[in-house]
Amino acid sequence: MNITRPFGDTLALIGNTPIVRLAGPSAAAGCDIYGKCEFANPGSSVKDRAALWIIRDAEARGELLPGGTVVEGTAGNTGIGVALVANAKGYKTIIVMPDNQSKEKMDTLRALGAELVLVPPTKFADAGHFVHTSRRLAEETPGAVWANQFDNIANRRAHIEGTAPEIWEQLGGRVDGFTCAAGTGGTIAGVGLGLKAFDENIRIALTDPHGAALYNYYAHGELRAEGSSVAEGIGQGRITANLEGAPIDTQYRISDEEGLVWVERLLKEEGLCLGLSSGINVAGAVALGRELVAEGRPNPQVATILCDTGFRYLSTLYNAEWLAAKGLPVFDWLARNSASAEAVSA
Ligand code: PMP
């Protein structure tokens, strides 16, 4: 990254994110764990990359014309990326989102000028699922394209061409392992394919949350989900086009509680405020680091993704009442602050 020169345009701000050594996770793993700071993108998440690649691809194929509309079904972050890129290029945005996602994401999408369509959360097999609703809306809207992040492999190309070479270069051409969770699968598949092109011995691990089916698929060949998770943006039940041929060598299943330990520690000890998918990724990276150390790899370097900013979850992950209602542990300082707020209002 060259920050000494001005960028030519705002879209050049997407990608080329910093990578940082995480002290607590590195100590826990006994080797160097690095987090790729995707919250540093203009839309504060990893999904800006997919949005840019998908929109450029639709333009290159002649499907998206001046004044056109981009329609997408999303847990929120892709919509935010699409809205920003579309604004910068003069397109309109329609976003379909399940109504159980964080209020911050909904407020943000409206603030960015996207037209927001909320639908009840439902199974992928149901016609009313947010993905199918977004496809129908795209078909019905003149001049619209459907971004289709799950099955449009322009998504993973963003990581083959961008994220993977960045990690390789930032870690000095020595990477032992990479892991992250899958939503569309674009990040794990794209970074996995991109890194293996540099060195096929790099171990690529899927870190799956509870309630997703991919852990069992890669471990036992069967798409089967167990448990549940409150993490937004991750947890997949099928092999999307982006996941096809993903070079997954090993897999971990990480609970929300394990992910929250890292969300809490990274904030308290290292000053990083992140979402839960980042915490789950870091827990996976620690597991991968330990595995590589146990096998005797000298000083392994493991990278993972810090997917989005925690500011997007102030009403959920960083809210004592919300955490308690979900049966999740409440961070010490949140419990203290909400106790003193009650004392003030009493
Ligand atoms: N974390 C968050 C917060 C996300 O929004 C997403 C995207 N859905 C992911 C992780 C997973 O990324 P991908 O879609 O590339 O698998």
PDB file of C-alpha atoms in Angstrom, residues 6 8 36-37 48 102 116-117 155 167 177 180 225 230 286 296 299 316 321:
ATOM      1  CA  PRO A   6      -3.221  10.666  -3.676  1.00  0.00           C
ATOM      2  CA  GLY A   8      -7.180   8.805  -8.411  1.00  0.00           C
ATOM      3  CA  LYS A  36      -6.607  -8.365   7.474  1.00  0.00           C
ATOM      4  CA  CYS A  37      -8.367  -5.109   8.354  1.00  0.00           C
ATOM      5  CA  ASP A  48     -16.969  -3.590  -0.614  1.00  0.00           C
ATOM      6  CA  SER A 102     -28.978  -5.268  12.938  1.00  0.00           C
ATOM      7  CA  LEU A 116     -34.548  -0.977   1.342  1.00  0.00           C
ATOM      8  CA  VAL A 117     -36.969  -3.904   1.124  1.00  0.00           C
ATOM      9  CA  ASN A 155     -17.397 -12.050  -5.991  1.00  0.00           C
ATOM     10  CA  ILE A 167      -1.830 -10.965   2.060  1.00  0.00           C
ATOM     11  CA  GLY A 177      -2.235 -20.919   6.857  1.00  0.00           C
ATOM     12  CA  CYS A 180     -12.199 -17.579   7.627  1.00  0.00           C
ATOM     13  CA  ALA A 225     -26.248 -28.085  10.185  1.00  0.00           C
ATOM     14  CA  VAL A 230     -26.330 -15.014  16.103  1.00  0.00           C
ATOM     15  CA  VAL A 286      -5.812 -19.667  16.745  1.00  0.00           C
ATOM     16  CA  GLY A 296       6.477 -28.680  13.897  1.00  0.00           C
ATOM     17  CA  ASN A 299       7.208 -20.005  13.200  1.00  0.00           C
ATOM     18  CA  THR A 316     -26.775  -6.165  19.501  1.00  0.00           C
ATOM     19  CA  GLU A 321     -29.783  -6.521  27.355  1.00  0.00           C
TER      20      GLU A 321
END
